[in-house]
Short mmCIF file of C-alpha atoms in Angstrom, two decimals:
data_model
loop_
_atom_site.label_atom_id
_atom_site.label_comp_id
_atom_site.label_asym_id
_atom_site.label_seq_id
_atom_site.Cartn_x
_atom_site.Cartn_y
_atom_site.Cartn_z
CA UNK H 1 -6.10 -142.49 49.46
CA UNK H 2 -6.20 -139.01 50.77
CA UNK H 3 -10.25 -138.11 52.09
CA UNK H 4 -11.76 -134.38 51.03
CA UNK H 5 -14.67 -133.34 51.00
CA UNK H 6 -16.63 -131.83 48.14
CA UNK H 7 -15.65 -128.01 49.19
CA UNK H 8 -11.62 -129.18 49.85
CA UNK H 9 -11.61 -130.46 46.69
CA UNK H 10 -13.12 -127.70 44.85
CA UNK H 11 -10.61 -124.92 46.89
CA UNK H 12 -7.60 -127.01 46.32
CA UNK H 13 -8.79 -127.21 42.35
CA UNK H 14 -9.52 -123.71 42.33
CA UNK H 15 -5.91 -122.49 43.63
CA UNK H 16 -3.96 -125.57 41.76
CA UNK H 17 -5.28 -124.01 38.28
CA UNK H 18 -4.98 -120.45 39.39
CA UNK H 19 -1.05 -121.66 40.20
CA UNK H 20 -0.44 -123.18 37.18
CA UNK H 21 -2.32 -120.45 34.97
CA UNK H 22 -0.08 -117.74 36.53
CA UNK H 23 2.77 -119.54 36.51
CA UNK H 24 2.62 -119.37 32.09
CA UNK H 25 3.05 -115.48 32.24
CA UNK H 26 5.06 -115.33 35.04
CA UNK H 27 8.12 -117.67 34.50
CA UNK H 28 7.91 -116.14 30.64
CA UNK H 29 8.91 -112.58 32.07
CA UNK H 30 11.52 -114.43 34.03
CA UNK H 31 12.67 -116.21 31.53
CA UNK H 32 14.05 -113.12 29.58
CA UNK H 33 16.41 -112.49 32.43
CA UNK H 34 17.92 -116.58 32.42
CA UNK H 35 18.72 -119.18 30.19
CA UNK H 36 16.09 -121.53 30.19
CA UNK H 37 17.56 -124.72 30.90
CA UNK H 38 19.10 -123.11 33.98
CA UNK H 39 15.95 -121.45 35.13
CA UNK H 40 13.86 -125.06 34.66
CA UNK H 41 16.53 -126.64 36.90
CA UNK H 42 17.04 -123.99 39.82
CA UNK H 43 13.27 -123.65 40.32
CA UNK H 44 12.40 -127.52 40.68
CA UNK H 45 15.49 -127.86 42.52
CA UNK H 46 14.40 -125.77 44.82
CA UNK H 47 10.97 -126.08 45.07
CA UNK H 48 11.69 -130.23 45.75
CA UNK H 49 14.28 -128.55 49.11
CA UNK H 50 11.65 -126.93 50.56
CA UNK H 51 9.13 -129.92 50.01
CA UNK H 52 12.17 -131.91 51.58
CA UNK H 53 12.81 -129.51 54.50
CA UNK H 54 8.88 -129.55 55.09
CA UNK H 55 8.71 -133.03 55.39
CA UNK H 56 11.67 -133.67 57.51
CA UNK H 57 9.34 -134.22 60.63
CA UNK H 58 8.62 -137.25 58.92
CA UNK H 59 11.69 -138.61 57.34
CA UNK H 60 10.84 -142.29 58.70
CA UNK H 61 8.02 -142.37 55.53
CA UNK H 62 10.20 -141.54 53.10
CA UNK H 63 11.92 -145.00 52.79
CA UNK H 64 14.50 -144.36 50.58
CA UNK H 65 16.05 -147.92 50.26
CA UNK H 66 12.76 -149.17 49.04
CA UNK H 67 11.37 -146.64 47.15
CA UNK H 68 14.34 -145.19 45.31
CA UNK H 69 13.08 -146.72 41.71
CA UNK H 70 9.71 -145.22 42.95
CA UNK H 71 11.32 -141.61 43.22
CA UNK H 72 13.32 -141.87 40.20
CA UNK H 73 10.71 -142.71 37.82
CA UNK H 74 8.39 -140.17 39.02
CA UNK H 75 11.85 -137.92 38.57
CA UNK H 76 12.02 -138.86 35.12
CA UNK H 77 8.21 -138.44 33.53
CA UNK H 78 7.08 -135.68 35.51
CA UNK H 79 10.76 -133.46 35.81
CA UNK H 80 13.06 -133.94 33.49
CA UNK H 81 11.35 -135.37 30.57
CA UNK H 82 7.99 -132.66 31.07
CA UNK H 83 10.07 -129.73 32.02
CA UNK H 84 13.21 -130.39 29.76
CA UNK H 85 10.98 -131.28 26.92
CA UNK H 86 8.49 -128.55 27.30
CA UNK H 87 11.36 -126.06 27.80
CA UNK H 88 12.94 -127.27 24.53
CA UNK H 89 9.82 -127.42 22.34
CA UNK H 90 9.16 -123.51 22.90
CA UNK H 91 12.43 -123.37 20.79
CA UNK H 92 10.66 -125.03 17.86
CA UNK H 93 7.01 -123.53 17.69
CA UNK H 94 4.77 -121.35 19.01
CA UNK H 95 3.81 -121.13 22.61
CA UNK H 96 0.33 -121.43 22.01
CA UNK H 97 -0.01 -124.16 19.50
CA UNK H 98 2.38 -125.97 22.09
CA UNK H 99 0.59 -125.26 24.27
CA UNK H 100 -2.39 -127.08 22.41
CA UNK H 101 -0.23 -130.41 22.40
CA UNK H 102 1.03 -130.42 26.23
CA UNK H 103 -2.75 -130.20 27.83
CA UNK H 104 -3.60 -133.30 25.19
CA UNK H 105 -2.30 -134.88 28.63
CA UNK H 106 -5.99 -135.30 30.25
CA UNK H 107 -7.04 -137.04 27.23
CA UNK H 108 -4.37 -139.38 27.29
CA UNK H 109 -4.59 -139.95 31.35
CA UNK H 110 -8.20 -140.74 30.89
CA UNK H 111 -6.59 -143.18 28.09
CA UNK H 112 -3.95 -144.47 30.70
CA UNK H 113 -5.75 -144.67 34.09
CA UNK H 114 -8.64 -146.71 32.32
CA UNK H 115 -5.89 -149.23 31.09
CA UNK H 116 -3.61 -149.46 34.31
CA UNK H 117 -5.94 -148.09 37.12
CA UNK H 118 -9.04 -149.80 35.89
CA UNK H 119 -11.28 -146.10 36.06
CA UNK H 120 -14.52 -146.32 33.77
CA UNK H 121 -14.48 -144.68 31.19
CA UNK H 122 -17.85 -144.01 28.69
CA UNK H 123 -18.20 -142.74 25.16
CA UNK H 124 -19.96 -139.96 27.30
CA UNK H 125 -16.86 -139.39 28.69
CA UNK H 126 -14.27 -139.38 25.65
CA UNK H 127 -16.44 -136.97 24.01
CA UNK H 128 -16.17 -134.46 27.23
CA UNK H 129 -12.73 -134.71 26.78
CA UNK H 130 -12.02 -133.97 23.65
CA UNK H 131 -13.77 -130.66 23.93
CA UNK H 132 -12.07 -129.76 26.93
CA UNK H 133 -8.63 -130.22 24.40
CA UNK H 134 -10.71 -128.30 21.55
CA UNK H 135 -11.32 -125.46 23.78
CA UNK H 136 -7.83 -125.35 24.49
CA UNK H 137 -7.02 -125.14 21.12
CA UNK H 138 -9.92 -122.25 20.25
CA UNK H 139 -7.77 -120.27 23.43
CA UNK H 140 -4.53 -121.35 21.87
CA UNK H 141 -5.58 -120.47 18.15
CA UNK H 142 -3.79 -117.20 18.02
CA UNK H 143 -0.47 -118.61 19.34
CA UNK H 144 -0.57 -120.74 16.13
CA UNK H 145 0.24 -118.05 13.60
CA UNK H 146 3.84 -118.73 13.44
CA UNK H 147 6.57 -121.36 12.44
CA UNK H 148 5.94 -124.79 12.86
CA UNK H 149 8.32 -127.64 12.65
CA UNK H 150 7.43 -131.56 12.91
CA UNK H 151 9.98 -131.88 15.21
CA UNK H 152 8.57 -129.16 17.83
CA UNK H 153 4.83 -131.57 17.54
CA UNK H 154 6.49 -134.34 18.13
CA UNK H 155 8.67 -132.65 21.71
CA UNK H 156 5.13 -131.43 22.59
CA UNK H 157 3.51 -134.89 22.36
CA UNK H 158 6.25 -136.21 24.09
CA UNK H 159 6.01 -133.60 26.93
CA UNK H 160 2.17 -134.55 27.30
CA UNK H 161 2.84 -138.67 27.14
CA UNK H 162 5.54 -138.04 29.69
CA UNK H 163 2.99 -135.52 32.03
CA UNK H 164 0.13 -138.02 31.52
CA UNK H 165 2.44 -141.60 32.04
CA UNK H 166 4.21 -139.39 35.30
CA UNK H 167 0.36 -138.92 36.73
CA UNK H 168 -1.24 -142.02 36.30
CA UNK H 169 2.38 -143.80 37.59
CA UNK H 170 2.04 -141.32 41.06
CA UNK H 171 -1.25 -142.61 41.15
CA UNK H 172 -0.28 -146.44 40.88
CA UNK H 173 2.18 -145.81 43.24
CA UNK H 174 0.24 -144.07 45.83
CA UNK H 175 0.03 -146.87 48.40
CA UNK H 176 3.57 -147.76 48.15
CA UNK H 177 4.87 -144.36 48.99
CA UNK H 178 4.10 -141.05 50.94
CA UNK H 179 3.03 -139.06 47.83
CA UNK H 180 4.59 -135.53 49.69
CA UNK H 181 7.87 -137.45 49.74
CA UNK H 182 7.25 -138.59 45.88
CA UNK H 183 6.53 -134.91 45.14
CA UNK H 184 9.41 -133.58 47.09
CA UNK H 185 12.08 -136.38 45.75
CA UNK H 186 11.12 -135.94 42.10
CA UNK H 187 11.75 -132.66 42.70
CA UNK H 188 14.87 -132.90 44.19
CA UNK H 189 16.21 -135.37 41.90
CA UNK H 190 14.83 -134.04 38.39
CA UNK H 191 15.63 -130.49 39.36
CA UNK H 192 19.59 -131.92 39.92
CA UNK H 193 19.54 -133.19 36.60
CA UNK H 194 18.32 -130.34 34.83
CA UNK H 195 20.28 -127.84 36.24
CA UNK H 196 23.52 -129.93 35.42
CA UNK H 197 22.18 -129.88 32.17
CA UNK H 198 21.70 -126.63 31.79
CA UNK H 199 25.40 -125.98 33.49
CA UNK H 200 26.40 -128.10 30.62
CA UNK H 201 24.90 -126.15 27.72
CA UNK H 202 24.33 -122.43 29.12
CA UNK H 203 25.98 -119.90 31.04
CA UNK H 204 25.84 -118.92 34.70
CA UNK H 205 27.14 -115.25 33.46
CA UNK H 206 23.69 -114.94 31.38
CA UNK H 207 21.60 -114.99 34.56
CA UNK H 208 20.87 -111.68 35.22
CA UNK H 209 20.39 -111.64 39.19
CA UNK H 210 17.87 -108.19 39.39
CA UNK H 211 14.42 -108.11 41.28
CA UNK H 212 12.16 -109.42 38.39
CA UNK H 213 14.17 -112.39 38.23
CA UNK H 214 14.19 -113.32 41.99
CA UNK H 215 10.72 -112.53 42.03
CA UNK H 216 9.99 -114.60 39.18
CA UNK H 217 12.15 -117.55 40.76
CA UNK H 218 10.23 -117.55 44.14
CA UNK H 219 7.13 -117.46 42.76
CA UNK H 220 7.86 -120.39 40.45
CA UNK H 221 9.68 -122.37 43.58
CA UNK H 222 7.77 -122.22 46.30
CA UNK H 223 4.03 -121.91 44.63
CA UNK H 224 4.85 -122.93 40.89
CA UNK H 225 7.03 -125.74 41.67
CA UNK H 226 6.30 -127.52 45.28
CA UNK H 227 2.99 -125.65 46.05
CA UNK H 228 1.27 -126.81 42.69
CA UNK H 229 2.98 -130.84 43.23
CA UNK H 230 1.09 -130.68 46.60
CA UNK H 231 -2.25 -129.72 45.44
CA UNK H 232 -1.74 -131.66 42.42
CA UNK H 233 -0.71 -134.92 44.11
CA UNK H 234 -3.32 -134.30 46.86
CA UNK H 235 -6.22 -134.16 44.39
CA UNK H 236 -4.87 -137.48 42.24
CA UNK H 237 -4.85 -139.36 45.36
CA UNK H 238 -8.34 -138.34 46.51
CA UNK H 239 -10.26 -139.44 43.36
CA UNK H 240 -9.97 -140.65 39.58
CA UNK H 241 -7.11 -139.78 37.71
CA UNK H 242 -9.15 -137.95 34.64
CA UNK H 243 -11.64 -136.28 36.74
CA UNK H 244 -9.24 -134.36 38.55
CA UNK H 245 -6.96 -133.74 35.34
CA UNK H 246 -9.82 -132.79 33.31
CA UNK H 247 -9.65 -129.11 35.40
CA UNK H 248 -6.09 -128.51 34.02
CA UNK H 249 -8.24 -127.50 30.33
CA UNK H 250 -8.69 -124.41 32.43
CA UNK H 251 -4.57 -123.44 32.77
CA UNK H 252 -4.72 -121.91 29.60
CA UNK H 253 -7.25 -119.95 30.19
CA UNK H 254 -6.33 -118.55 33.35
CA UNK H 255 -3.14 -118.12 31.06
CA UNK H 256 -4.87 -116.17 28.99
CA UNK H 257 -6.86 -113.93 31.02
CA UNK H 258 -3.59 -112.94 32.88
CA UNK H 259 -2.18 -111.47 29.36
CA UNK H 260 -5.29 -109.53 28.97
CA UNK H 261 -5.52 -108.38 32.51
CA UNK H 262 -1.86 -107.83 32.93
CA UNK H 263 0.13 -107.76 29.41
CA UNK H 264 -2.53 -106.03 27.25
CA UNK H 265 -3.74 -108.75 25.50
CA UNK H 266 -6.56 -108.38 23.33
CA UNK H 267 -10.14 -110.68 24.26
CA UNK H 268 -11.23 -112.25 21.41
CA UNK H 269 -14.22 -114.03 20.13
CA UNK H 270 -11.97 -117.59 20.20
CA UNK H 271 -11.47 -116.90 24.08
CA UNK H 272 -15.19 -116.81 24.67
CA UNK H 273 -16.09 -119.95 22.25
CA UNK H 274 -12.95 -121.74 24.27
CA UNK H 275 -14.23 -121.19 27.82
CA UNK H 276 -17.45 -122.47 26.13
CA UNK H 277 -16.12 -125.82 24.94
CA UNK H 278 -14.20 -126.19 28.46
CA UNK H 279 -16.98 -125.82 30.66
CA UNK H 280 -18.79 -128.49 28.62
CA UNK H 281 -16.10 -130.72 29.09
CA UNK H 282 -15.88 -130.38 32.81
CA UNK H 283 -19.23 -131.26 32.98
CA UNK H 284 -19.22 -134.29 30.90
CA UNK H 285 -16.33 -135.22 32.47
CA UNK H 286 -17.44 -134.83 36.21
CA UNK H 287 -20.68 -136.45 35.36
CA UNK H 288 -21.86 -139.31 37.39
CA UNK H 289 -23.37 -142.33 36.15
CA UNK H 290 -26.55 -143.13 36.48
CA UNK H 291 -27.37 -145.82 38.81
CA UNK H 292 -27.84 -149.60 37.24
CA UNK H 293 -30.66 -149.70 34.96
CA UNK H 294 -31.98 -146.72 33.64
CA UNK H 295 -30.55 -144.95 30.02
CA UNK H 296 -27.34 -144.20 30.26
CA UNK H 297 -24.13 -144.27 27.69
CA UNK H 298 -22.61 -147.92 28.32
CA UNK H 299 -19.33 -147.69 29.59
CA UNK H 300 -16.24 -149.54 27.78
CA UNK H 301 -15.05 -152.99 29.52
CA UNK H 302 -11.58 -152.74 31.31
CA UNK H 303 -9.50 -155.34 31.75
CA UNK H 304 -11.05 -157.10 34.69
CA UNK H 305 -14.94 -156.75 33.06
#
């Protein structure tokens, strides 16, 4: 379990959602300049090299004989079936409204990590969470005014069981297995299959190799892609599961303010009663409990109580 104090933990949150909520804009201006598939592939791919070439100081942790299945799995639910799925479900509805379904993943890790990691969890809690995934929905309203296909709800389910199963796994894992090596194998390995799977179904010739789209490619790479698995990893391993996920309700916002500041989005009323509903639910989700005794919401048994 990786120690940080109160201040580390609140920088490395701080930068990990400002990462993730520029990322949204970023990789969409890139995206009209390569096939998506492709583009999913090439910048996990080479995000999970430089992870690899970072951590080649220490290649005696990375242990590949016995932790291969470790690496693969973690390749599978937080690479190939989150970005492949997420990258196919834009096809089908709205960003926004997609949007809405992908971040019900801190809901569900609360679900998962009080069922396989044994974290409390409290009605208290539950209720924080579900605002944080209401306010993302206020933010996310506008992006809903389009077509919408029961196939695109149930890829962006998917994309937030895989997200949420891919978290709460790294966290299971974490004293198995260097999590920088996890982060930088996953990488490695998801990014391969993606980007044969995008050499399978789109064309190399429809990249078109000008500055925005290298740009947009070494943003995503090196801060979207490994910079974001490191802070994101580091914070899992430092604390529960849900409290640290429950900060992610704030991507779309940051995704949001970026259009206004730097797309000419309009701020609307929704966008103000969202941040509302978010910062209650980081609250009531980083809420200790009271101490043995006095009034408090009773929490729900896990397995072992």
């Amino acid at each position: 379990m990786v120690k940080l104090s109160t201040f580390q933990k609140t920088m490395l949150v701080i930068a990990l959602v400002l990462l993730w909520g520029l990322s949204f804009p970023i990789n969409k201006m890139t995206l009209s300049h390569t096939p998506p598939m492709l583009f999913a592939g090439m910048r996990t791919l080479a995000g999970g090299l430089l992870l690899v070439l970072f951590m080649l100081g220490k290649r005696q942790q990375l242990q590949w004989k016995r932790n291969w299945k470790i690496y693969t799995i973690s390749a599978l639910l937080n690479v190939v079936l989150f970005f492949g799925l997420q990258t196919l479900g834009l096809k089908f509805m709205p960003s926004g409204l997609f949007s809405v379904l992908v971040y019900l993943q801190p809901v569900l890790i609360s679900l998962f990590a009080w069922i396989w990691l044994g974290e409390r969890m409290s009605s208290y809690k539950v209720i924080g969470l579900l605002f944080g995934f209401f306010g993302v929905a206020v933010v996310s309203v506008k992006g809903a005014s389009g077509p919408v296909s029961g196939i695109g709800i149930v890829i962006g389910l998917c994309t937030s069981v895989s997200w949420a199963l891919g978290t709460v796994f790294a966290k299971k894992v974490s004293s198995h297995v260097n999590f920088m090596w996890l982060a930088a194998l996953q990488c490695m390995i998801g990014g391969t299959v993606l980007t044969a799977a995008g050499s399978l179904w789109e064309q190399w010739s429809a990249i078109d190799w000008n500055a925005a789209y290298l740009e947009g490619m070494l943003f995503s790479s090196v801060l979207g892609v490994s910079g974001s698995w490191f802070l994101y990893f580091t914070l899992v391993n430092s604390g529960e599961a849900s409290v640290v996920t429950s900060y992610t309700f704030l991507v779309p916002l940051v995704s949001v303010l970026t259009g206004i500041l730097f797309l000419n989005e309009s701020f609307t009323f929704y966008l103000l009663l969202g941040l509302f509903f978010i910062v209650v639910s980081i609250i009531m989700v980083n809420r200790k409990p009271r101490k043995p005794g006095s009034t408090t919401t009773r929490p729900f048994k896990t397995k072992g109580g």
